[in-house]
mmCIF file of C-alpha atoms and ligand atoms in Angstrom:
data_model
loop_
_atom_site.group_PDB
_atom_site.id
_atom_site.type_symbol
_atom_site.label_atom_id
_atom_site.label_comp_id
_atom_site.label_asym_id
_atom_site.label_seq_id
_atom_site.Cartn_x
_atom_site.Cartn_y
_atom_site.Cartn_z
ATOM 1 C CA UNK S 97 -0.078 0.013 -0.110
ATOM 2 C CA UNK S 98 1.164 3.565 -0.604
ATOM 3 C CA UNK S 99 1.002 6.512 1.530
ATOM 4 C CA UNK S 100 0.370 9.882 -0.167
ATOM 5 C CA UNK S 101 3.064 11.941 1.245
ATOM 6 C CA UNK S 102 2.417 15.698 1.702
ATOM 7 C CA UNK S 103 4.690 18.016 3.596
ATOM 8 C CA UNK S 104 2.557 17.761 6.724
ATOM 9 C CA UNK S 105 3.024 13.899 6.582
ATOM 10 C CA UNK S 106 6.765 14.268 6.074
ATOM 11 C CA UNK S 107 7.308 16.521 9.051
ATOM 12 C CA UNK S 108 5.105 14.206 11.154
ATOM 13 C CA UNK S 109 7.194 11.034 9.973
ATOM 14 C CA UNK S 110 10.379 12.825 10.676
ATOM 15 C CA UNK S 111 9.400 13.729 14.069
ATOM 16 C CA UNK S 112 8.179 10.282 14.706
ATOM 17 C CA UNK S 113 11.553 8.716 13.803
ATOM 18 C CA UNK S 114 13.434 11.422 15.742
ATOM 19 C CA UNK S 115 11.418 10.575 18.795
ATOM 20 C CA UNK S 116 12.432 6.998 18.420
ATOM 21 C CA UNK S 117 15.945 7.846 17.773
ATOM 22 C CA UNK S 118 16.311 9.018 21.285
ATOM 23 C CA UNK S 119 15.535 5.421 22.337
ATOM 24 C CA UNK S 120 17.821 3.451 20.380
ATOM 25 C CA UNK S 121 21.561 2.689 19.651
ATOM 26 C CA UNK S 122 21.546 1.877 16.055
ATOM 27 C CA UNK S 123 19.358 2.607 13.101
ATOM 28 C CA UNK S 124 18.729 -0.221 10.567
ATOM 29 C CA UNK S 125 18.032 1.284 7.176
ATOM 30 C CA UNK S 126 16.364 -1.041 4.814
ATOM 31 C CA UNK S 127 16.418 -0.564 1.103
ATOM 32 C CA UNK S 128 15.475 -2.387 -1.893
ATOM 33 C CA UNK S 129 18.545 -4.358 -3.303
ATOM 34 C CA UNK S 130 17.114 -3.684 -6.870
ATOM 35 C CA UNK S 131 17.168 0.011 -6.548
ATOM 36 C CA UNK S 132 19.132 1.043 -3.312
ATOM 37 C CA UNK S 133 19.071 4.699 -4.232
ATOM 38 C CA UNK S 134 15.560 5.121 -5.362
ATOM 39 C CA UNK S 135 14.145 3.216 -2.497
ATOM 40 C CA UNK S 136 16.011 5.460 0.090
ATOM 41 C CA UNK S 137 14.759 8.656 1.691
ATOM 42 C CA UNK S 138 16.729 11.675 0.157
ATOM 43 C CA UNK S 139 17.078 13.293 3.574
ATOM 44 C CA UNK S 140 18.102 9.925 5.448
ATOM 45 C CA UNK S 141 21.441 11.419 6.606
ATOM 46 C CA UNK S 142 19.834 14.379 7.985
ATOM 47 C CA UNK S 143 17.015 12.506 9.679
ATOM 48 C CA UNK S 144 19.186 9.983 11.402
ATOM 49 C CA UNK S 145 21.293 12.648 12.720
ATOM 50 C CA UNK S 146 24.681 10.598 12.901
ATOM 51 C CA UNK S 147 22.990 7.635 14.741
ATOM 52 C CA UNK S 148 25.275 4.478 14.016
ATOM 53 C CA UNK S 149 23.581 2.944 10.995
ATOM 54 C CA UNK S 150 23.632 -0.315 8.918
ATOM 55 C CA UNK S 151 22.301 -0.523 5.635
ATOM 56 C CA UNK S 152 20.448 -3.775 4.641
ATOM 57 C CA UNK S 153 19.740 -4.541 0.988
ATOM 58 C CA UNK S 154 16.579 -6.425 1.152
ATOM 59 C CA UNK S 155 14.845 -8.573 -1.522
ATOM 60 C CA UNK S 156 18.209 -9.548 -2.598
ATOM 61 C CA UNK S 157 16.725 -12.655 -3.954
ATOM 62 C CA UNK S 158 15.197 -10.646 -6.744
ATOM 63 C CA UNK S 159 18.161 -8.504 -7.654
ATOM 64 C CA UNK S 160 20.962 -9.212 -9.923
ATOM 65 C CA UNK S 161 23.641 -10.593 -7.524
ATOM 66 C CA UNK S 162 26.624 -9.129 -9.341
ATOM 67 C CA UNK S 163 25.100 -5.586 -9.066
ATOM 68 C CA UNK S 164 24.275 -6.250 -5.352
ATOM 69 C CA UNK S 165 27.863 -6.961 -4.632
ATOM 70 C CA UNK S 166 28.782 -3.576 -6.207
ATOM 71 C CA UNK S 167 26.290 -1.841 -4.049
ATOM 72 C CA UNK S 168 27.579 -3.642 -0.766
ATOM 73 C CA UNK S 169 31.240 -2.432 -1.765
ATOM 74 C CA UNK S 170 29.930 1.033 -2.512
ATOM 75 C CA UNK S 171 28.143 1.434 0.830
ATOM 76 C CA UNK S 172 30.987 0.071 2.634
ATOM 77 C CA UNK S 173 33.441 2.491 0.928
ATOM 78 C CA UNK S 174 30.950 5.302 1.991
ATOM 79 C CA UNK S 175 31.632 3.961 5.536
ATOM 80 C CA UNK S 176 28.481 2.023 6.368
ATOM 81 C CA UNK S 177 28.068 -1.436 7.428
ATOM 82 C CA UNK S 178 26.050 -3.140 4.560
ATOM 83 C CA UNK S 179 24.865 -6.500 3.843
ATOM 84 C CA UNK S 180 22.408 -8.139 1.415
ATOM 85 C CA UNK S 181 19.539 -9.907 2.937
ATOM 86 C CA UNK S 182 16.121 -11.763 2.044
ATOM 87 C CA UNK S 183 13.807 -11.022 4.802
ATOM 88 C CA UNK S 184 11.226 -13.310 3.378
ATOM 89 C CA UNK S 185 13.284 -16.464 3.875
ATOM 90 C CA UNK S 186 15.680 -15.000 6.462
ATOM 91 C CA UNK S 187 18.824 -15.268 4.350
ATOM 92 C CA UNK S 188 21.396 -12.958 5.915
ATOM 93 C CA UNK S 189 19.189 -11.883 8.876
ATOM 94 C CA UNK S 190 21.178 -13.788 11.450
ATOM 95 C CA UNK S 191 24.223 -11.686 10.826
ATOM 96 C CA UNK S 192 22.348 -8.379 12.023
ATOM 97 C CA UNK S 193 22.959 -8.465 15.754
ATOM 98 C CA UNK S 194 26.841 -9.184 15.359
ATOM 99 C CA UNK S 195 26.931 -6.340 12.785
ATOM 100 C CA UNK S 196 25.240 -4.073 15.437
ATOM 101 C CA UNK S 197 27.720 -5.107 17.984
ATOM 102 C CA UNK S 198 30.689 -4.500 15.775
ATOM 103 C CA UNK S 199 29.175 -0.979 14.973
ATOM 104 C CA UNK S 200 29.069 -0.244 18.722
ATOM 105 C CA UNK S 201 32.301 -1.869 19.662
ATOM 106 C CA UNK S 202 33.915 1.309 20.917
ATOM 107 C CA UNK S 203 30.932 2.275 23.142
ATOM 108 C CA UNK S 204 30.719 -1.438 24.450
ATOM 109 C CA UNK S 205 34.585 -1.518 25.265
ATOM 110 C CA UNK S 206 34.290 1.773 27.119
ATOM 111 C CA UNK S 207 31.340 0.570 29.173
ATOM 112 C CA UNK S 208 33.190 -2.722 29.985
ATOM 113 C CA UNK S 209 36.347 -0.747 30.973
ATOM 114 C CA UNK S 210 34.270 1.310 33.400
ATOM 115 C CA UNK S 211 32.822 -1.864 34.917
ATOM 116 C CA UNK S 212 29.378 -1.322 33.297
ATOM 117 C CA UNK S 213 27.739 -4.388 31.905
ATOM 118 C CA UNK S 214 26.353 -3.167 28.543
ATOM 119 C CA UNK S 215 22.600 -3.726 28.089
ATOM 120 C CA UNK S 216 21.170 -5.130 24.997
ATOM 121 C CA UNK S 217 21.619 -3.102 21.815
ATOM 122 C CA UNK S 218 18.407 -1.316 20.929
ATOM 123 C CA UNK S 219 17.554 -0.887 17.194
ATOM 124 C CA UNK S 220 14.953 0.640 14.926
ATOM 125 C CA UNK S 221 14.292 -0.308 11.373
ATOM 126 C CA UNK S 222 13.604 2.417 8.965
ATOM 127 C CA UNK S 223 12.685 2.418 5.380
ATOM 128 C CA UNK S 224 9.969 3.374 2.768
ATOM 129 C CA UNK S 225 6.679 1.580 2.392
ATOM 130 C CA UNK S 226 6.931 -1.945 1.022
ATOM 131 C CA UNK S 227 10.547 -2.400 1.329
ATOM 132 C CA UNK S 228 9.951 -5.306 3.866
ATOM 133 C CA UNK S 229 10.141 -3.671 7.316
ATOM 134 C CA UNK S 230 7.306 -5.904 8.823
ATOM 135 C CA UNK S 231 8.700 -8.906 7.163
ATOM 136 C CA UNK S 232 11.994 -8.302 8.782
ATOM 137 C CA UNK S 233 10.686 -7.366 12.133
ATOM 138 C CA UNK S 234 8.781 -10.681 12.062
ATOM 139 C CA UNK S 235 11.793 -12.624 11.043
ATOM 140 C CA UNK S 236 14.024 -11.133 13.636
ATOM 141 C CA UNK S 237 11.348 -11.631 16.307
ATOM 142 C CA UNK S 238 10.895 -15.307 15.094
ATOM 143 C CA UNK S 239 6.997 -14.809 15.189
ATOM 144 C CA UNK S 240 4.408 -12.651 13.654
ATOM 145 C CA UNK S 241 4.370 -9.374 15.326
ATOM 146 C CA UNK S 242 4.105 -6.643 12.793
ATOM 147 C CA UNK S 243 1.330 -6.952 10.241
ATOM 148 C CA UNK S 244 2.858 -6.743 6.731
ATOM 149 C CA UNK S 245 1.711 -3.914 4.544
ATOM 150 C CA UNK S 246 1.398 -0.374 5.895
ATOM 151 C CA UNK S 247 -1.405 0.921 8.098
ATOM 152 C CA UNK S 248 -0.739 4.626 7.996
ATOM 153 C CA UNK S 249 -2.514 6.552 10.644
ATOM 154 C CA UNK S 250 -2.768 3.608 13.053
ATOM 155 C CA UNK S 251 -0.367 4.024 16.087
ATOM 156 C CA UNK S 252 -0.224 1.310 18.648
ATOM 157 C CA UNK S 253 2.021 1.359 21.787
ATOM 158 C CA UNK S 254 5.463 0.284 20.904
ATOM 159 C CA UNK S 255 7.413 -2.451 22.448
ATOM 160 C CA UNK S 256 10.804 -3.975 22.412
ATOM 161 C CA UNK S 257 11.257 -7.402 20.802
ATOM 162 C CA UNK S 258 14.088 -9.468 22.059
ATOM 163 C CA UNK S 259 16.485 -10.649 19.235
ATOM 164 C CA UNK S 260 18.543 -13.216 20.909
ATOM 165 C CA UNK S 261 20.153 -12.224 24.176
ATOM 166 C CA UNK S 262 22.056 -9.102 22.868
ATOM 167 C CA UNK S 263 19.539 -7.084 20.854
ATOM 168 C CA UNK S 264 16.212 -5.414 21.259
ATOM 169 C CA UNK S 265 14.194 -4.278 18.412
ATOM 170 C CA UNK S 266 11.342 -1.668 18.381
ATOM 171 C CA UNK S 267 8.235 -3.383 16.996
ATOM 172 C CA UNK S 268 6.980 -0.315 15.016
ATOM 173 C CA UNK S 269 9.402 0.594 12.222
ATOM 174 C CA UNK S 270 10.160 4.175 11.202
ATOM 175 C CA UNK S 271 8.402 4.909 7.880
ATOM 176 C CA UNK S 272 10.177 7.259 5.448
ATOM 177 C CA UNK S 273 9.048 8.455 2.057
ATOM 178 C CA UNK S 274 10.929 8.128 -1.362
ATOM 179 C CA UNK S 275 12.269 10.804 -3.463
ATOM 180 C CA UNK S 276 9.295 12.042 -5.469
ATOM 181 C CA UNK S 277 10.596 14.863 -7.446
ATOM 182 C CA UNK S 278 12.438 12.573 -9.878
ATOM 183 C CA UNK S 279 10.072 10.808 -12.318
ATOM 184 C CA UNK S 280 12.507 7.875 -13.058
ATOM 185 C CA UNK S 281 12.601 7.179 -9.418
ATOM 186 C CA UNK S 282 8.801 6.898 -9.442
ATOM 187 C CA UNK S 283 8.996 4.598 -12.508
ATOM 188 C CA UNK S 284 11.554 2.250 -10.914
ATOM 189 C CA UNK S 285 9.510 2.063 -7.728
ATOM 190 C CA UNK S 286 6.454 1.417 -9.653
ATOM 191 C CA UNK S 287 8.201 -1.321 -11.779
ATOM 192 C CA UNK S 288 8.882 -3.219 -8.720
ATOM 193 C CA UNK S 289 5.432 -2.729 -7.251
ATOM 194 C CA UNK S 290 6.504 -0.406 -4.553
ATOM 195 C CA UNK S 291 4.078 2.229 -5.569
ATOM 196 C CA UNK S 292 0.507 1.921 -6.813
ATOM 197 C CA UNK S 293 -0.247 1.997 -10.344
ATOM 198 C CA UNK S 294 -2.943 4.581 -10.085
ATOM 199 C CA UNK S 295 -0.047 7.204 -9.423
ATOM 200 C CA UNK S 296 1.638 6.558 -12.840
ATOM 201 C CA UNK S 297 0.124 5.270 -16.067
ATOM 202 C CA UNK S 298 0.414 1.524 -16.294
ATOM 203 C CA UNK S 299 1.517 1.642 -19.922
ATOM 204 C CA UNK S 300 4.101 4.319 -19.064
ATOM 205 C CA UNK S 301 5.537 1.986 -16.362
ATOM 206 C CA UNK S 302 5.548 -0.858 -18.662
ATOM 207 C CA UNK S 303 7.300 1.177 -21.476
ATOM 208 C CA UNK S 304 9.840 2.218 -18.724
ATOM 209 C CA UNK S 305 10.312 -1.354 -17.836
ATOM 210 C CA UNK S 306 10.532 -2.622 -21.324
ATOM 211 C CA UNK S 307 13.035 -0.032 -22.278
ATOM 212 C CA UNK S 308 15.299 -0.789 -19.447
ATOM 213 C CA UNK S 309 15.016 -4.566 -19.633
ATOM 214 C CA UNK S 310 15.509 -4.581 -23.462
ATOM 215 C CA UNK S 311 18.688 -2.677 -22.810
ATOM 216 C CA UNK S 312 20.217 -4.484 -19.861
ATOM 217 C CA UNK S 313 18.252 -7.937 -19.504
ATOM 218 C CA UNK S 314 17.231 -8.755 -23.040
ATOM 219 C CA UNK S 315 17.769 -12.473 -23.009
ATOM 220 C CA UNK S 316 15.231 -13.276 -20.190
ATOM 221 C CA UNK S 317 12.707 -11.028 -21.666
ATOM 222 C CA UNK S 318 13.242 -12.524 -25.167
ATOM 223 C CA UNK S 319 13.157 -16.027 -23.808
ATOM 224 C CA UNK S 320 9.982 -15.468 -21.670
ATOM 225 C CA UNK S 321 7.902 -13.925 -24.497
ATOM 226 C CA UNK S 322 9.718 -15.607 -27.435
ATOM 227 C CA UNK S 323 10.920 -12.266 -28.956
ATOM 228 C CA UNK S 324 12.895 -12.286 -31.908
ATOM 229 C CA UNK S 325 14.182 -8.878 -32.529
ATOM 230 C CA UNK S 326 15.926 -6.769 -30.018
ATOM 231 C CA UNK S 327 15.497 -2.994 -30.343
ATOM 232 C CA UNK S 328 18.403 -1.306 -32.102
ATOM 233 C CA UNK S 329 17.715 2.170 -30.951
ATOM 234 C CA UNK S 330 16.555 2.292 -27.360
ATOM 235 C CA UNK S 331 15.677 5.882 -27.578
ATOM 236 C CA UNK S 332 13.300 5.324 -30.424
ATOM 237 C CA UNK S 333 9.822 4.909 -28.540
ATOM 238 C CA UNK S 334 8.436 2.963 -31.745
ATOM 239 C CA UNK S 335 10.830 0.152 -31.177
ATOM 240 C CA UNK S 336 10.062 -0.192 -27.457
ATOM 241 C CA UNK S 337 6.361 -0.112 -28.246
ATOM 242 C CA UNK S 338 6.928 -2.833 -30.895
ATOM 243 C CA UNK S 339 8.455 -5.037 -28.036
ATOM 244 C CA UNK S 340 5.384 -4.216 -25.912
ATOM 245 C CA UNK S 341 3.117 -5.182 -28.767
ATOM 246 C CA UNK S 342 5.000 -8.496 -29.251
ATOM 247 C CA UNK S 343 4.465 -9.282 -25.622
ATOM 248 C CA UNK S 344 0.854 -8.497 -25.887
ATOM 249 C CA UNK S 345 0.469 -10.805 -29.029
ATOM 250 C CA UNK S 346 2.224 -13.514 -27.244
ATOM 251 C CA UNK S 347 -0.225 -13.351 -24.236
ATOM 252 C CA UNK S 348 -3.291 -12.904 -26.440
ATOM 253 C CA UNK S 349 -3.983 -9.324 -25.432
ATOM 254 C CA UNK S 350 -5.899 -8.320 -28.581
ATOM 255 C CA UNK S 351 -8.716 -6.001 -29.320
ATOM 256 C CA UNK S 352 -11.054 -6.176 -32.466
ATOM 257 C CA UNK S 353 -9.117 -5.884 -35.725
ATOM 258 C CA UNK S 354 -6.223 -7.909 -34.347
ATOM 259 C CA UNK S 355 -4.683 -4.878 -32.622
ATOM 260 C CA UNK S 356 -2.592 -5.321 -29.278
ATOM 261 C CA UNK S 357 -4.478 -3.948 -26.168
ATOM 262 C CA UNK S 358 -1.353 -2.157 -24.858
ATOM 263 C CA UNK S 359 -2.947 -1.503 -21.395
ATOM 264 C CA UNK S 360 -3.610 -5.161 -20.922
ATOM 265 C CA UNK S 361 -0.102 -6.200 -22.281
ATOM 266 C CA UNK S 362 1.406 -3.852 -19.924
ATOM 267 C CA UNK S 363 -0.455 -5.352 -16.954
ATOM 268 C CA UNK S 364 0.404 -8.907 -18.035
ATOM 269 C CA UNK S 365 4.133 -7.938 -18.362
ATOM 270 C CA UNK S 366 4.392 -6.158 -15.145
ATOM 271 C CA UNK S 367 2.623 -8.851 -13.345
ATOM 272 C CA UNK S 368 5.102 -11.391 -14.653
ATOM 273 C CA UNK S 369 8.054 -9.102 -13.874
ATOM 274 C CA UNK S 370 6.909 -8.741 -10.148
ATOM 275 C CA UNK S 371 6.310 -12.313 -9.734
ATOM 276 C CA UNK S 372 9.973 -12.870 -10.592
ATOM 277 C CA UNK S 373 9.138 -14.730 -13.905
ATOM 278 C CA UNK S 374 11.588 -12.498 -15.814
ATOM 279 C CA UNK S 375 14.477 -13.405 -13.532
ATOM 280 C CA UNK S 376 16.612 -11.318 -11.284
ATOM 281 C CA UNK S 377 17.262 -7.785 -12.174
ATOM 282 C CA UNK S 378 18.731 -4.611 -10.766
ATOM 283 C CA UNK S 379 17.558 -1.124 -11.767
ATOM 284 C CA UNK S 380 20.480 0.847 -10.513
ATOM 285 C CA UNK S 381 24.253 0.403 -10.187
ATOM 286 C CA UNK S 382 26.678 2.469 -8.230
ATOM 287 C CA UNK S 383 29.248 2.938 -10.920
HETATM 288 P P1 GDP K 539 6.924 -2.892 4.803
HETATM 289 O O1 GDP K 539 5.725 -2.036 4.116
HETATM 290 O O2 GDP K 539 8.221 -2.185 4.520
HETATM 291 O O3 GDP K 539 6.531 -3.268 6.107
HETATM 292 O O4 GDP K 539 6.988 -4.159 3.765
HETATM 293 P P2 GDP K 539 6.393 -5.638 4.058
HETATM 294 O O5 GDP K 539 7.164 -6.187 5.025
HETATM 295 O O6 GDP K 539 4.953 -5.424 4.210
HETATM 296 O O7 GDP K 539 6.709 -6.290 2.599
HETATM 297 C C1 GDP K 539 6.166 -5.741 1.312
HETATM 298 C C2 GDP K 539 6.247 -7.065 0.415
HETATM 299 O O8 GDP K 539 7.519 -7.455 0.118
HETATM 300 C C3 GDP K 539 5.458 -8.129 0.911
HETATM 301 O O9 GDP K 539 4.681 -8.769 -0.018
HETATM 302 C C4 GDP K 539 6.592 -9.231 1.379
HETATM 303 O O10 GDP K 539 6.202 -10.447 1.170
HETATM 304 C C5 GDP K 539 7.515 -8.824 0.451
HETATM 305 N N1 GDP K 539 9.005 -8.967 0.780
HETATM 306 C C6 GDP K 539 9.524 -8.725 1.970
HETATM 307 N N2 GDP K 539 10.921 -8.999 2.003
HETATM 308 C C7 GDP K 539 11.044 -9.643 0.954
HETATM 309 C C8 GDP K 539 12.338 -10.452 0.387
HETATM 310 O O11 GDP K 539 13.495 -10.272 0.955
HETATM 311 N N3 GDP K 539 12.217 -10.942 -0.770
HETATM 312 C C9 GDP K 539 11.037 -10.960 -1.440
HETATM 313 N N4 GDP K 539 11.015 -11.556 -2.615
HETATM 314 N N5 GDP K 539 9.860 -10.344 -1.025
HETATM 315 C C10 GDP K 539 9.993 -9.722 0.098
#
């Protein structure tokens, strides 16, 4: 589900996260491994106010593994602890407490030197809608706590969830907003299903998807829909539409006269893409 963000919402979301920051030692920023920049909040550094942070690239099962590795290197070079995870199966999730401990090592050592027994590390998950925050909370808790999907406006009392013996997690995540000003960001998010189709035109989303996939992931696209001719000029809209039409013909999306129903073709294509039928792909690369 998508939240409509208006300046008032943003201010409130920001304030809510900043209230929670007072309670925690470490922020866990969740991004989508397929689009780690577009699925980030543009003001995240400012919002987190220097709180120790790790970046988790979620849904890594859907992303191009080679590109995900580049992203991990990139974030590490930027000075962050970063790891690829798949919250839905739990892949990589076990590493999180150890990563948090490493991030806070200096503080923990100082406490130990003073004879203070360090308490459990307190963490907050933050991220944009649909990035997998609830799935990760449930996974870390080892049981169903957070309802997946967002319920904007419903606030419940927050509680600490124990994660092993050394970590505690706030059961309500911090919800951030993506960058809206850049239209390509919107299309990338829409392609992955992170924002609702009513916001952008479905044929435009499919056009964007086909253009990108034809350029970078032609083989799985061609194989899935038995396409013969790859576009020669990706900037020529007619060539991209021709691919969309070929997809529509393959799936029987026709209107009277044998013309392709582009809206239906777009819907079929996006559904198959989001279901992972076109294989793993990444929409952004750091270099
Ligand atoms: P939230 O809005 O950030 O809390 O996101 P949710 O936890 O509700 O997840 C949104 C959707 O992404 C759900 O359909 C999840 O099943 C799916 N999802 C979450 N994590 C993963 C993952 O690692 N891999 C895949 N393939 N899907 C995931």
